[in-house]
Every structure is written in C-alpha cells, then in structure tokens.
mmCIF file of C-alpha atoms in Angstrom:
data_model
loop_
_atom_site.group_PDB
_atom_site.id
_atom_site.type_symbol
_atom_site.label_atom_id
_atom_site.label_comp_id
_atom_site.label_asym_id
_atom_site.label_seq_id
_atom_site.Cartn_x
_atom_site.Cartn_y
_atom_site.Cartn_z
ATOM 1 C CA UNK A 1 -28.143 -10.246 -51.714
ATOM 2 C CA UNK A 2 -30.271 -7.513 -53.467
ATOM 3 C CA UNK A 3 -32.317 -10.284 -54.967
ATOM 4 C CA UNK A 4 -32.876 -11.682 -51.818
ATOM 5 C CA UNK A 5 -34.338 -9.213 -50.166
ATOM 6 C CA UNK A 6 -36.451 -8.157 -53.070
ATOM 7 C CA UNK A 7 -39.844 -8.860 -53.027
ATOM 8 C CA UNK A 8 -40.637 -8.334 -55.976
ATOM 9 C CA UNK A 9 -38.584 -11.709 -56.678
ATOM 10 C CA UNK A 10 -40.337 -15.340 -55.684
ATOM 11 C CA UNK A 11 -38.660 -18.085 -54.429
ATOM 12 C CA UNK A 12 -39.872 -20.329 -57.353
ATOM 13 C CA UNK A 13 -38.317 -17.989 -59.809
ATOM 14 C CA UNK A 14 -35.100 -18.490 -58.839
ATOM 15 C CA UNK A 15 -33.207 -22.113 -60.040
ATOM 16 C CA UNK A 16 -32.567 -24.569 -57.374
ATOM 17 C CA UNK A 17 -28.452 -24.068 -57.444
ATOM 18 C CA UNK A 18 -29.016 -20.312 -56.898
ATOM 19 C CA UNK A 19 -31.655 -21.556 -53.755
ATOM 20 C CA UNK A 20 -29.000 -23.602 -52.312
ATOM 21 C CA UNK A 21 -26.516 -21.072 -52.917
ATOM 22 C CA UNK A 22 -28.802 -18.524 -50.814
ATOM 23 C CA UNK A 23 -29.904 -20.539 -48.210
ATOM 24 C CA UNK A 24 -25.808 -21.498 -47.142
ATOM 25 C CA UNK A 25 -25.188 -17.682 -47.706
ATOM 26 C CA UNK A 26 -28.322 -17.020 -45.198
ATOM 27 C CA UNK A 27 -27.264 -19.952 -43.282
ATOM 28 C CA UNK A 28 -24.011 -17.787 -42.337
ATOM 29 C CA UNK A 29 -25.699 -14.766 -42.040
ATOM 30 C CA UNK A 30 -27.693 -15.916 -39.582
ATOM 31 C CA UNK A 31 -24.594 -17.505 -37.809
ATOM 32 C CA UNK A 32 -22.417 -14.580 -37.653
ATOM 33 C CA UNK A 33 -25.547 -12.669 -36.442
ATOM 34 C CA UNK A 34 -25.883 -14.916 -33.580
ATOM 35 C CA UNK A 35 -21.858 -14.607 -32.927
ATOM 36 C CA UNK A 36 -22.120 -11.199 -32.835
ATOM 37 C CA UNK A 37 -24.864 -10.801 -30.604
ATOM 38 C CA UNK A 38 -23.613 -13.468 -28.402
ATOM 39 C CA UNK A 39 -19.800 -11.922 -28.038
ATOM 40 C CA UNK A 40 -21.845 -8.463 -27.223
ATOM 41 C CA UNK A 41 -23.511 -9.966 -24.372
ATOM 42 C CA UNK A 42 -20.381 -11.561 -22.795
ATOM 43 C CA UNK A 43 -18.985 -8.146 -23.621
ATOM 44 C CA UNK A 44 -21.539 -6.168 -21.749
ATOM 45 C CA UNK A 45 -21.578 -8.640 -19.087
ATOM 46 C CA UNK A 46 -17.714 -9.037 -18.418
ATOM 47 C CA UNK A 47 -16.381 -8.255 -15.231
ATOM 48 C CA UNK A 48 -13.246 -9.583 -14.016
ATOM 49 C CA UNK A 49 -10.993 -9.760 -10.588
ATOM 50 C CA UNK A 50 -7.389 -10.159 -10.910
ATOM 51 C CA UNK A 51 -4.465 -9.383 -9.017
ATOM 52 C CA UNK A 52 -5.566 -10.352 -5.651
ATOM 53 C CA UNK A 53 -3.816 -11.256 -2.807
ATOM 54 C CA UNK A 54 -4.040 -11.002 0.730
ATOM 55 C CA UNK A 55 -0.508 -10.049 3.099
ATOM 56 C CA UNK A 56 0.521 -12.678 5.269
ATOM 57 C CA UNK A 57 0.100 -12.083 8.907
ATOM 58 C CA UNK A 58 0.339 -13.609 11.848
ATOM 59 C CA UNK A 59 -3.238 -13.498 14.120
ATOM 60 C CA UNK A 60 -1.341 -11.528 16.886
ATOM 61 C CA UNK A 61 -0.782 -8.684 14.236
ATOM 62 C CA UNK A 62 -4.515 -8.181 14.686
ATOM 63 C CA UNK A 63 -5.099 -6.480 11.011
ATOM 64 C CA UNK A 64 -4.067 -7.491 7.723
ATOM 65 C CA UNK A 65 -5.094 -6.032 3.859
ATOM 66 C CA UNK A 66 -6.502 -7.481 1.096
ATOM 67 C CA UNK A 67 -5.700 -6.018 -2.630
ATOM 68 C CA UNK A 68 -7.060 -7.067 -5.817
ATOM 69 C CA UNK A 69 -8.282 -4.758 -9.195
ATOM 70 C CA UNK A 70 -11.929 -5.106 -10.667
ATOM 71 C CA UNK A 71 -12.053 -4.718 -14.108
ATOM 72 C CA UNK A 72 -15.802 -3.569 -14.973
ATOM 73 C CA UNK A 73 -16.827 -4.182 -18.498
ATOM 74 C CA UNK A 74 -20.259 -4.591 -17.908
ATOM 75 C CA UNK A 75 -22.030 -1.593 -19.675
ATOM 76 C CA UNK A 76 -22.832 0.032 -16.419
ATOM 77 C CA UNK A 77 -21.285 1.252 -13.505
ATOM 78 C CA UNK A 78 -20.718 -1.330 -10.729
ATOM 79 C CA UNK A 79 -20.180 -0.508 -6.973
ATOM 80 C CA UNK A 80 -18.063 -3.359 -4.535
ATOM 81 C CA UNK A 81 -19.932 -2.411 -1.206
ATOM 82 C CA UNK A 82 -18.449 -4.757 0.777
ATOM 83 C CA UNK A 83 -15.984 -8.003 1.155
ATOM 84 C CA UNK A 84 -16.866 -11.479 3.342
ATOM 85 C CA UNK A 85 -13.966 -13.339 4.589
ATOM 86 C CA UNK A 86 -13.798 -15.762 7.448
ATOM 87 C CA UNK A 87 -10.485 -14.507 8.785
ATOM 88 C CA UNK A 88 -11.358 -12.123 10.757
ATOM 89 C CA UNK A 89 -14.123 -10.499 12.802
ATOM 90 C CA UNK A 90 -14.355 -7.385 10.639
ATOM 91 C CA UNK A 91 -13.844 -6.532 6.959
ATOM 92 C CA UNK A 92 -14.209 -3.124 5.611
ATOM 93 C CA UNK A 93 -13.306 -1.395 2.688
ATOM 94 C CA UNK A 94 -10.671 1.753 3.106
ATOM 95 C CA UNK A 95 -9.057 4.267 1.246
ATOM 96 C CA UNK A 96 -6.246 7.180 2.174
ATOM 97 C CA UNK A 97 -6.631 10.548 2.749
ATOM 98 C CA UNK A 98 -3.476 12.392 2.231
ATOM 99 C CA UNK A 99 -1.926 15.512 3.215
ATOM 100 C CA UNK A 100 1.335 16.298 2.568
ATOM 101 C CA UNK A 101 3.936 13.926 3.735
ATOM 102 C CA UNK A 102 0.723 12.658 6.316
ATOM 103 C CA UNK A 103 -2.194 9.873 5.572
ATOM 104 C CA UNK A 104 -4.553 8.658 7.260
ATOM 105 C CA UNK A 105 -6.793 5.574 6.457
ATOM 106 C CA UNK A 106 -10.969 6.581 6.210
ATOM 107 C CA UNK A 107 -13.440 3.946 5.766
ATOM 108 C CA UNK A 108 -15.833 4.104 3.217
ATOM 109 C CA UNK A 109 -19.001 2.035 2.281
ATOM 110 C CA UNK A 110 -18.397 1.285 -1.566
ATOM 111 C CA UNK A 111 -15.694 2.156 -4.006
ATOM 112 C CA UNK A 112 -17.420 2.841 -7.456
ATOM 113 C CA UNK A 113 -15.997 1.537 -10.727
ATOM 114 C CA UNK A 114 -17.514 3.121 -13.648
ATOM 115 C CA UNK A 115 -17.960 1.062 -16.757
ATOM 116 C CA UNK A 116 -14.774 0.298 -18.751
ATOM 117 C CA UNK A 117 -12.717 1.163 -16.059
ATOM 118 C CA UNK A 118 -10.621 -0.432 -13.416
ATOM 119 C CA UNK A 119 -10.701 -0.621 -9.685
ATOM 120 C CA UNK A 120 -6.864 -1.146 -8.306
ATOM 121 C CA UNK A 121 -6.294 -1.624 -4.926
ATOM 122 C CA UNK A 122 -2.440 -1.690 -3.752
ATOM 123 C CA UNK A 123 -0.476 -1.331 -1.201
ATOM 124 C CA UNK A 124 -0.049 2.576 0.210
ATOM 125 C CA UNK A 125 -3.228 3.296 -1.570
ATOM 126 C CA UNK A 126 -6.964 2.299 -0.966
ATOM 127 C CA UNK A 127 -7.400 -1.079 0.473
ATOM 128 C CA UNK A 128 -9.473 -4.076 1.920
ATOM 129 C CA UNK A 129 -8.998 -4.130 5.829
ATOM 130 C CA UNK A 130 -9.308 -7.451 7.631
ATOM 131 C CA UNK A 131 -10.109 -6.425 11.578
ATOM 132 C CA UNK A 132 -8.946 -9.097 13.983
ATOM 133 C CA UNK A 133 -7.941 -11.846 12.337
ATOM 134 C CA UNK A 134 -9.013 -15.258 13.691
ATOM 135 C CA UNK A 135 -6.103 -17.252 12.340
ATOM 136 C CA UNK A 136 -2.408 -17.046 11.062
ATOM 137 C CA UNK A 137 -2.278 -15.767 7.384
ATOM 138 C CA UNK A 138 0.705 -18.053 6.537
ATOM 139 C CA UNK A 139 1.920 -17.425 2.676
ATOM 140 C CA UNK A 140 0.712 -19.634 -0.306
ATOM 141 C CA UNK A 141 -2.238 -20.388 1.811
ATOM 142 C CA UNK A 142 -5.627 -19.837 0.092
ATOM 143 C CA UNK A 143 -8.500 -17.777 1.522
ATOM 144 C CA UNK A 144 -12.410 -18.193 0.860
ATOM 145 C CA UNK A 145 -13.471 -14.363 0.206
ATOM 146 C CA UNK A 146 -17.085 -12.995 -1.447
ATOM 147 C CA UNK A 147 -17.293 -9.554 -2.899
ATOM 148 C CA UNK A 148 -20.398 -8.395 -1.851
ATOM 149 C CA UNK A 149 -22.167 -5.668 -4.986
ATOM 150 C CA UNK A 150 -24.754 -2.842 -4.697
ATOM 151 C CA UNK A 151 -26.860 -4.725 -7.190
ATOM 152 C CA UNK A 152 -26.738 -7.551 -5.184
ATOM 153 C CA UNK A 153 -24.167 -9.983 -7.263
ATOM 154 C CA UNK A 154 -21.853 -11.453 -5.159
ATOM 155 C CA UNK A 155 -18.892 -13.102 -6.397
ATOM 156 C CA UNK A 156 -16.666 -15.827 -4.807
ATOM 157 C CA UNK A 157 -13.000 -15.887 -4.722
ATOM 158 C CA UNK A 158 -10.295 -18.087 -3.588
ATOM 159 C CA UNK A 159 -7.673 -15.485 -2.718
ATOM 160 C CA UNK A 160 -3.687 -16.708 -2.037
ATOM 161 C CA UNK A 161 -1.587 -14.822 1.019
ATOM 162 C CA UNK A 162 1.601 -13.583 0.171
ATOM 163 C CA UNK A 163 4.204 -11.614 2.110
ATOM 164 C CA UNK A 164 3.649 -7.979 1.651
ATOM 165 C CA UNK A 165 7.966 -7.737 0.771
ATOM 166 C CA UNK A 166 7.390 -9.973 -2.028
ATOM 167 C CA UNK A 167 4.479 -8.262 -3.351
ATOM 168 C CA UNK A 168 5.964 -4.937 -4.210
ATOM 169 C CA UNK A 169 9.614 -3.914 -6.048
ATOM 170 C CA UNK A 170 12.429 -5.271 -4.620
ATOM 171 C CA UNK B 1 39.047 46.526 9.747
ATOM 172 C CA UNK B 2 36.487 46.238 6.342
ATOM 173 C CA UNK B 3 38.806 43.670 5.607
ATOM 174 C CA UNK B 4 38.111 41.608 8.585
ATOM 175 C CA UNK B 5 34.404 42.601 8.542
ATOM 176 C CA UNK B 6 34.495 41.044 4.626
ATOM 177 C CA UNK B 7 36.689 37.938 5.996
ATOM 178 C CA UNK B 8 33.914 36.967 9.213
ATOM 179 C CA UNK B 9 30.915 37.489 7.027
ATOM 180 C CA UNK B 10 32.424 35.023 4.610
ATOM 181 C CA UNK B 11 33.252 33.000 7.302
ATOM 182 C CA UNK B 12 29.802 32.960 8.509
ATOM 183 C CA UNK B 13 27.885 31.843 4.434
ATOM 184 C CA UNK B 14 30.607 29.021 4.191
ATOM 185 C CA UNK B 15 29.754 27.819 7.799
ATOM 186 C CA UNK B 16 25.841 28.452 6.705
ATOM 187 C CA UNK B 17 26.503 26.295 3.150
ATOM 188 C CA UNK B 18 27.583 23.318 5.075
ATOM 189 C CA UNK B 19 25.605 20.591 4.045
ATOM 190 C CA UNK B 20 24.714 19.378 7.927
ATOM 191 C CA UNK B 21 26.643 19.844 10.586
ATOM 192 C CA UNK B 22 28.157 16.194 11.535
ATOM 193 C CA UNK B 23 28.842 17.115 15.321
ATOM 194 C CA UNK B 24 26.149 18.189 16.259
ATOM 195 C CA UNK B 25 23.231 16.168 13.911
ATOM 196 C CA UNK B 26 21.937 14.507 17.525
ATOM 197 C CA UNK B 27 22.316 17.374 19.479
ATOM 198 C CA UNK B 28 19.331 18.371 17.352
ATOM 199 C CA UNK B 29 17.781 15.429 16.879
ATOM 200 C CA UNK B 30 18.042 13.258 19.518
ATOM 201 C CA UNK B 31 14.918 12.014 21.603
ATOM 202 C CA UNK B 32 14.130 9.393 24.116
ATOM 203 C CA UNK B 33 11.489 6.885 24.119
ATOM 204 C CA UNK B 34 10.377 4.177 25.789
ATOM 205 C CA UNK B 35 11.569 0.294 24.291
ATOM 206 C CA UNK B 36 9.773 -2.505 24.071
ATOM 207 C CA UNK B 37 11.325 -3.899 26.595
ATOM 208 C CA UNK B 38 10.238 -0.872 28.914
ATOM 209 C CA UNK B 39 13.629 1.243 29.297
ATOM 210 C CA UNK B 40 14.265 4.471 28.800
ATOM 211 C CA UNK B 41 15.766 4.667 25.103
ATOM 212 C CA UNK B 42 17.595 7.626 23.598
ATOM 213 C CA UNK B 43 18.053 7.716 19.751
ATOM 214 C CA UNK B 44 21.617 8.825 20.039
ATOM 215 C CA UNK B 45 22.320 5.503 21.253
ATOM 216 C CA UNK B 46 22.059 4.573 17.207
ATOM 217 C CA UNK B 47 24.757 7.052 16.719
ATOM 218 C CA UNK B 48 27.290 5.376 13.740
ATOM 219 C CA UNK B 49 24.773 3.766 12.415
ATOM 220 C CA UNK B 50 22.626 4.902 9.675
ATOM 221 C CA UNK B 51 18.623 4.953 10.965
ATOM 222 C CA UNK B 52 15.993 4.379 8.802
ATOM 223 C CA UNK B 53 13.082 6.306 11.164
ATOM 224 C CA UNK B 54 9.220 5.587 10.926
ATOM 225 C CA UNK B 55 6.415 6.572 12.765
ATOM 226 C CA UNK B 56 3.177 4.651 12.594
ATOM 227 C CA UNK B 57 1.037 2.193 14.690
ATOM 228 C CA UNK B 58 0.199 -1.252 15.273
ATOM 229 C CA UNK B 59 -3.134 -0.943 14.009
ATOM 230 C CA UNK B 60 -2.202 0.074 10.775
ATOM 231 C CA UNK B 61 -2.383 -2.840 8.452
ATOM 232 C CA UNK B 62 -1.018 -1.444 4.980
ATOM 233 C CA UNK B 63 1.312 1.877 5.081
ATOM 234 C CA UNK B 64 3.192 0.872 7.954
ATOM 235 C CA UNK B 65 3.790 -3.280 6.672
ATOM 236 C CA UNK B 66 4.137 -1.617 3.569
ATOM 237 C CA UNK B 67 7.012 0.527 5.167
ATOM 238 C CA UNK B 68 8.567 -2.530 7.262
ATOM 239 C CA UNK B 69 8.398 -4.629 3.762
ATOM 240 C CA UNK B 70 10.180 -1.750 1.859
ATOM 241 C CA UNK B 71 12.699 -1.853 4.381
ATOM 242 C CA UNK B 72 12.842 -5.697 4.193
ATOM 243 C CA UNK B 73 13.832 -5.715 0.441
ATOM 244 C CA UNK B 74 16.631 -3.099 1.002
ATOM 245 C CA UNK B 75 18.037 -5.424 3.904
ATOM 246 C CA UNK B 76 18.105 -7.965 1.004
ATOM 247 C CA UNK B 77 20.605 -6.111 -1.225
ATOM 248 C CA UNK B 78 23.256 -5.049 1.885
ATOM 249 C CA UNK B 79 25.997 -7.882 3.081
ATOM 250 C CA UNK B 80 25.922 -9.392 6.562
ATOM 251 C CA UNK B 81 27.846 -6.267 8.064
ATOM 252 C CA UNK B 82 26.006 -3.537 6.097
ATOM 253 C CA UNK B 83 22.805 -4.840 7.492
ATOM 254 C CA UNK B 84 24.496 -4.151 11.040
ATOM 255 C CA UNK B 85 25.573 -0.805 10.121
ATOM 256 C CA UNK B 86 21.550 -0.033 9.529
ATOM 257 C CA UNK B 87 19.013 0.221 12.285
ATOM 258 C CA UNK B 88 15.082 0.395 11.360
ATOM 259 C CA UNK B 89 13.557 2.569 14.501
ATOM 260 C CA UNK B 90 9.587 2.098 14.605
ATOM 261 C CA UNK B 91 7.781 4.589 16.871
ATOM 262 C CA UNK B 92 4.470 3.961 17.547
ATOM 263 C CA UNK B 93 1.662 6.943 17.819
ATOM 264 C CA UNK B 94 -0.639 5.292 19.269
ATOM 265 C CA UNK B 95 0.465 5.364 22.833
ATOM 266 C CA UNK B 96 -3.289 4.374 23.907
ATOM 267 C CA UNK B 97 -3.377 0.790 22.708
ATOM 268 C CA UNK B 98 0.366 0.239 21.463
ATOM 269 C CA UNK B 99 2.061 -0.744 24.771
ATOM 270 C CA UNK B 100 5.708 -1.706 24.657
ATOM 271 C CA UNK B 101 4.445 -5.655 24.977
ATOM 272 C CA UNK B 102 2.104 -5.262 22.038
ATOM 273 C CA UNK B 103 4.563 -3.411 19.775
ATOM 274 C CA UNK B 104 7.317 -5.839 20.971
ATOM 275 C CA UNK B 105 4.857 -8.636 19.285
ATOM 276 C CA UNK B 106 3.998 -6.661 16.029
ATOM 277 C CA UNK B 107 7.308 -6.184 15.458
ATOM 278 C CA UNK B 108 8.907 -9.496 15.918
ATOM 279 C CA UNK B 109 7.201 -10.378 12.774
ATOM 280 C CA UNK B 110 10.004 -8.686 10.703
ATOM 281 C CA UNK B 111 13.061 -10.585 11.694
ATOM 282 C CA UNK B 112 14.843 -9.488 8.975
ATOM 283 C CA UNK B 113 15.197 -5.854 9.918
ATOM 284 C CA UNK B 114 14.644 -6.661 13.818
ATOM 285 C CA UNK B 115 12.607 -3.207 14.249
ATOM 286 C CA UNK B 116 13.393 -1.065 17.139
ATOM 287 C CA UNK B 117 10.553 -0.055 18.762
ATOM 288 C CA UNK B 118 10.170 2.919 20.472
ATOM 289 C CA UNK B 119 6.801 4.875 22.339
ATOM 290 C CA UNK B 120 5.650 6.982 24.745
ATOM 291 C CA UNK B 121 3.771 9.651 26.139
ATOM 292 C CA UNK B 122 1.634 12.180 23.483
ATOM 293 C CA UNK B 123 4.006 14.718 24.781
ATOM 294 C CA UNK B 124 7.048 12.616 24.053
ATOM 295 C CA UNK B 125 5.876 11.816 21.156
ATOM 296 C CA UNK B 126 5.197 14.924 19.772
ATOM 297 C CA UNK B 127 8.430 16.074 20.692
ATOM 298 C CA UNK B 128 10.396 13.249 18.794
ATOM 299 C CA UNK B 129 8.087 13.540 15.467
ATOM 300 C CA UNK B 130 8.734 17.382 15.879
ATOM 301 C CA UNK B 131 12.586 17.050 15.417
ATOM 302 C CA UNK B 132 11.543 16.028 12.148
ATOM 303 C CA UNK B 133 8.984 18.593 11.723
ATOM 304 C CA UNK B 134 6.237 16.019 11.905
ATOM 305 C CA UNK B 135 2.857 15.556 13.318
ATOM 306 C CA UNK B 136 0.364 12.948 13.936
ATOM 307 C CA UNK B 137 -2.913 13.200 15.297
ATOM 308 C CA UNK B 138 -6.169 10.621 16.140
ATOM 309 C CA UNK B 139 -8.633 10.550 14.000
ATOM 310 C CA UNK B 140 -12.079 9.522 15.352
ATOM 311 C CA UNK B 141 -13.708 7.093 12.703
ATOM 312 C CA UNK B 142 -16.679 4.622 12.400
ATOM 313 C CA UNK B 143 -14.182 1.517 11.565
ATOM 314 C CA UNK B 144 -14.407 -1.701 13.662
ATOM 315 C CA UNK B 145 -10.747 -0.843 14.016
ATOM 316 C CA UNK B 146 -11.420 1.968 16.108
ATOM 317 C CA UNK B 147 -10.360 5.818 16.098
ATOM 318 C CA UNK B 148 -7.390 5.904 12.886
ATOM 319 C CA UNK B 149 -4.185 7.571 13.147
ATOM 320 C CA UNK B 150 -3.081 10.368 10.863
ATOM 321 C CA UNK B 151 1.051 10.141 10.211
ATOM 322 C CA UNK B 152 3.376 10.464 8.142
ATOM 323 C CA UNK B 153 3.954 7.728 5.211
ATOM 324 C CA UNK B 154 7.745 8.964 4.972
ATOM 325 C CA UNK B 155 11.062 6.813 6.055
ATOM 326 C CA UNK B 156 13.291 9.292 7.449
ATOM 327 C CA UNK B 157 17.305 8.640 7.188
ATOM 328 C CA UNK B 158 19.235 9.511 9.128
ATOM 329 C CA UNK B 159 22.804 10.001 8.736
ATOM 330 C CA UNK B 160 25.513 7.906 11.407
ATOM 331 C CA UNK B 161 25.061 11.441 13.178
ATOM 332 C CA UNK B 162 21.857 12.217 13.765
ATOM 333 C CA UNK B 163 21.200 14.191 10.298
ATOM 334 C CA UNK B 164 17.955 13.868 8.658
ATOM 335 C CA UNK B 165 19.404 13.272 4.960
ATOM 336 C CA UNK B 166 16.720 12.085 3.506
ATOM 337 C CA UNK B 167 12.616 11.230 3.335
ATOM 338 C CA UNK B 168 11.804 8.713 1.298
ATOM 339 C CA UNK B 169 7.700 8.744 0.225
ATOM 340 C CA UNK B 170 6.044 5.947 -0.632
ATOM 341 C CA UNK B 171 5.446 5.245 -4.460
ATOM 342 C CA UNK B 172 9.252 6.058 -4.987
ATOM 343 C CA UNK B 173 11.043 3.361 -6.761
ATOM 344 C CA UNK B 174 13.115 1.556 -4.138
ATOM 345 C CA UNK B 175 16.335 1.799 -6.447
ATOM 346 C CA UNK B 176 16.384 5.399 -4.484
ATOM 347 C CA UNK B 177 15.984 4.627 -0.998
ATOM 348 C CA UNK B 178 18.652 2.045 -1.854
ATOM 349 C CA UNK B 179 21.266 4.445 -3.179
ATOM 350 C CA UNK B 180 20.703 6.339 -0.243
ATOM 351 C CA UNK B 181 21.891 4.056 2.121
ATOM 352 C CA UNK B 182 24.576 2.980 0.185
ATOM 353 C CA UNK B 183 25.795 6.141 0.245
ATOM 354 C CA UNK B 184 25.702 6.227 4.216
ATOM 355 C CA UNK B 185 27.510 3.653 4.654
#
C-alpha cells in the first residue's frame, strides 16, 4: 500500500503482475469507498413509519385516532406538523396533559422527533385526531393519509383500521 | 366502668378497620342520572352487580374508546353469566353537546359491553363524579373539535354494593383489572 502511495515510486518501476495486483487492490478500495459512503447517505437519510393504524369507527361516532411511531434517522431533527386524510373534515395532531388521576387532550402544531429517536403515538397517550369523519372506518379497510413535515417533505401512507380492542393487551 | 370504656373504644377501631361497609356502600354512593333513553336513572339500581364506572364524553376519540375497548377485552375472558353479573356505566361530562340521543348512538357501538349511559345537569354531574372524589372541568381550546374536556382516565369498580374497590389507570396491564373482577364476582 506504502508503495503505492509513494511518490517517490513510478508506475514503470514496478513489474506488470505487481500493476495488476494494485490496480484490483485499488479497484476494491475504491468500491468499498463508494459502499461506505453510499450506506452513510441512506443512513443519514433514513426515516421510517411503522406501527400505524387508525381505530375503526363508525361516521356517527364523529372522531376517531390515528397512531403510528416515526423513527428519525436522518441526521437532524425532524418535526411532523401536520397529517392529511380524506376521512374527515379535520385532522390535528394532540397530545395529553395529565394531572393526577385527570387528562385532558391539548392540541398542538408539531410533535418534534430529534435525530435517532422515535416518535410513538398510542392509545391513552399523544395522538392523531380525525374531526368528523365523512365515512364509516370499517376494520381491515385501508386509508390514504400524508404526513405533512416542517421542511416541507411529505410522505404518503396507506394506513389499515383496526378495532381499538384488538389493538391493545387483551 | 374502665373496663367498658376499654371494651367500646375497641369496639369502635374494629368497626373503623372494616374494609367497606357492605350495607351501606350506595347509601354513599348512589346518584341519579339521566339514561339514554331519557328516564330518571339511579345507580343503585346496579346494586348486585359489580360496576365498572367511567366518566368521559362523546367527543373524546382515544381515552374514553380506549376505556370502552379495555372493558371489551375483559368481557372476553368472563362466561355468558359473568358478563351479566358486570355492568359498564358511561357518564358523559359533556352535558352541552352529549344529549341522551347522541350518547345512546356512541355507545351502541360497543355491543359487547352494552354501555349504560348516564348524563345530566353540571350540578348533577358534579355531584355523581364527587362520590368518587372526582372532577371534570371544560377546557376552552383552539381544536376543530371544540372546547376539550378535562376527566378522569380511571375505571372505577365498584363492588355489588356500591363500594368503590378499586381504580384502575390506564397503562396498567389488564391481567389486574381482570383479577379484580374476578374477585367480585
């Protein structure tokens, strides 16, 4: 490798086996360079959404919640600042204020997810709040939703409704 | 006469380290609401029967289907006639927009558990949360939703008499809540 790198030593000087020899060693080199930087940039850039669901209603109930956790891998801190979905007139992000054996639901206009950390939103705790629902949220059914980011990324889900009493211990 | 002094006073600690006091658990506790079906409904009525008690509103869409689900999955482990011998009782805070129609609606969703549902006046209202020494209050808020409630998260058992025996918080593993009942009944 030294010999490589020295400049002291010309091409020409060294014998042709020893040139091939370098160039497949370089040849790697070069490859695993390119690896690495590429696996760092899908690092940085890795965010993912898992976990989501949204709880089966009916459109009479009026409300229903949407849950899901953000893992942000990105490098940076990421802020979700707001969710589309066609189901219903209203969406809005809300978390719980508690006191004592009392709560009460506050909205907010972003939940913050500082790099390598993890957003979780689940039932009893901070949520997604679907106002008026325009339709039936019948189980196994699949919902069109964006996430909506401060940067101004949006990503698009396909979210599945399940019944709230089969989404938590039985 | 010390000796009948000593003998009352004892009298009086072993009455005072009763656990509850079975007779008279609705005396204490006992409210009435209004039903869904717009009668005049007294909580004693449930007497025999062990109550699981929440309070929360229509509007609420994650501690209080949260609550009704948690309820669902006990309903799954009792037989046919346990399930009979337990009553879910949902009273609604929010006397402003939960009328006995639209809480009669919300609550026909869980057919499992067949929710009672009880409201009424702020006044009433306060009085039946205040048996259990709990409040509520509206909370004005910027939501499409409208003004939030404040409540409590809590199921509240009660014993076949009336006793508060129990609150069970949310976050608790539902093994307790079911060992609970089981022990009612």
């Amino acid at each position: 490798m030294r010999r490589l790198i020295d400049k002291e030593i010309s091409w020409e000087r060294l014998d042709k086996s020893m040139k091939v020899q370098n160039i497949i060693v370089l040849s790697f080199l070069a490859v695993a360079l390119l690896m690495i930087s590429g696996c760092d940039a899908v690092k940085k850039s890795e965010m993912s959404v898992h976990d989501m669901w949204i709880q089966a209603a009916p459109k009479e109930q009026k409300n229903s919640s949407m849950y899901l956790t953000i893992q942000n891998g990105t490098g940076a801190p990421i802020v979700l600042t707001g969710v589309s979905a066609n189901v219903s007139e209203f969406v809005e992000l809300h978390t719980i204020d508690r006191n004592g054996e009392n709560m009460v639901m506050r909205k907010v206009d972003g939940f913050s997810i500082p790099d390598q950390s993890a957003l979780a939103l689940k039932p009893g705790g901070a949520h997604i709040m679907l106002i008026n629902l325009n339709q039936d949220l019948k189980a196994e059914e699949t919902v069109p939703v964006t996430l909506h980011f401060k940067n101004g990324a949006d990503m698009e889900l396909i979210v599945t409704v399940k019944k709230m009493s089969d989404m938590i211990e039985e | 006469m010390k000796k009948l002094l000593i003998l009352i006073a004892f009298s009086f600690a072993l009455a005072a380290c009763k656990p509850q006091d079975h007779k008279n658990g609705y005396a204490t506790n006992d409210f009435t609401l209004t039903s869904t079906d717009g009668m005049s409904f007294a909580l004693s009525k449930l007497k025999g029967s062990v109550v699981l008690l929440y309070f929360g509103y229509t509007n609420c869409p994650d501690a209080c289907p949260l609550t009704l689900a948690t309820i669902t999955n006990v309903f799954k482990d009792l037989s046919e006639a346990e399930q009979k011998k337990v009553k879910t009782v949902f009273v609604s805070v929010d006397p402003d927009r939960d009328s006995p129609t639209r809480l009669k609606e919300y609550l026909s969703y869980y057919k499992t558990i067949s929710p009672i549902g009880l409201t009424g006046s702020k006044e009433e209202l306060q009085n039946a949360i205040g048996k259990f020494s709990g409040t509520f209050k509206k909370m004005d808020s910027d939501s499409k939703s409208g003004y939030l409630m404040m409540h409590p998260t809590s199921i509240y058992v009660l014993d076949p008499y009336g006793n508060l025996v129990f609150k069970f918080f949310h976050g608790e593993e539902l093994r307790v809540l079911k060992d609970q009942i089981h022990s009612l009944l």
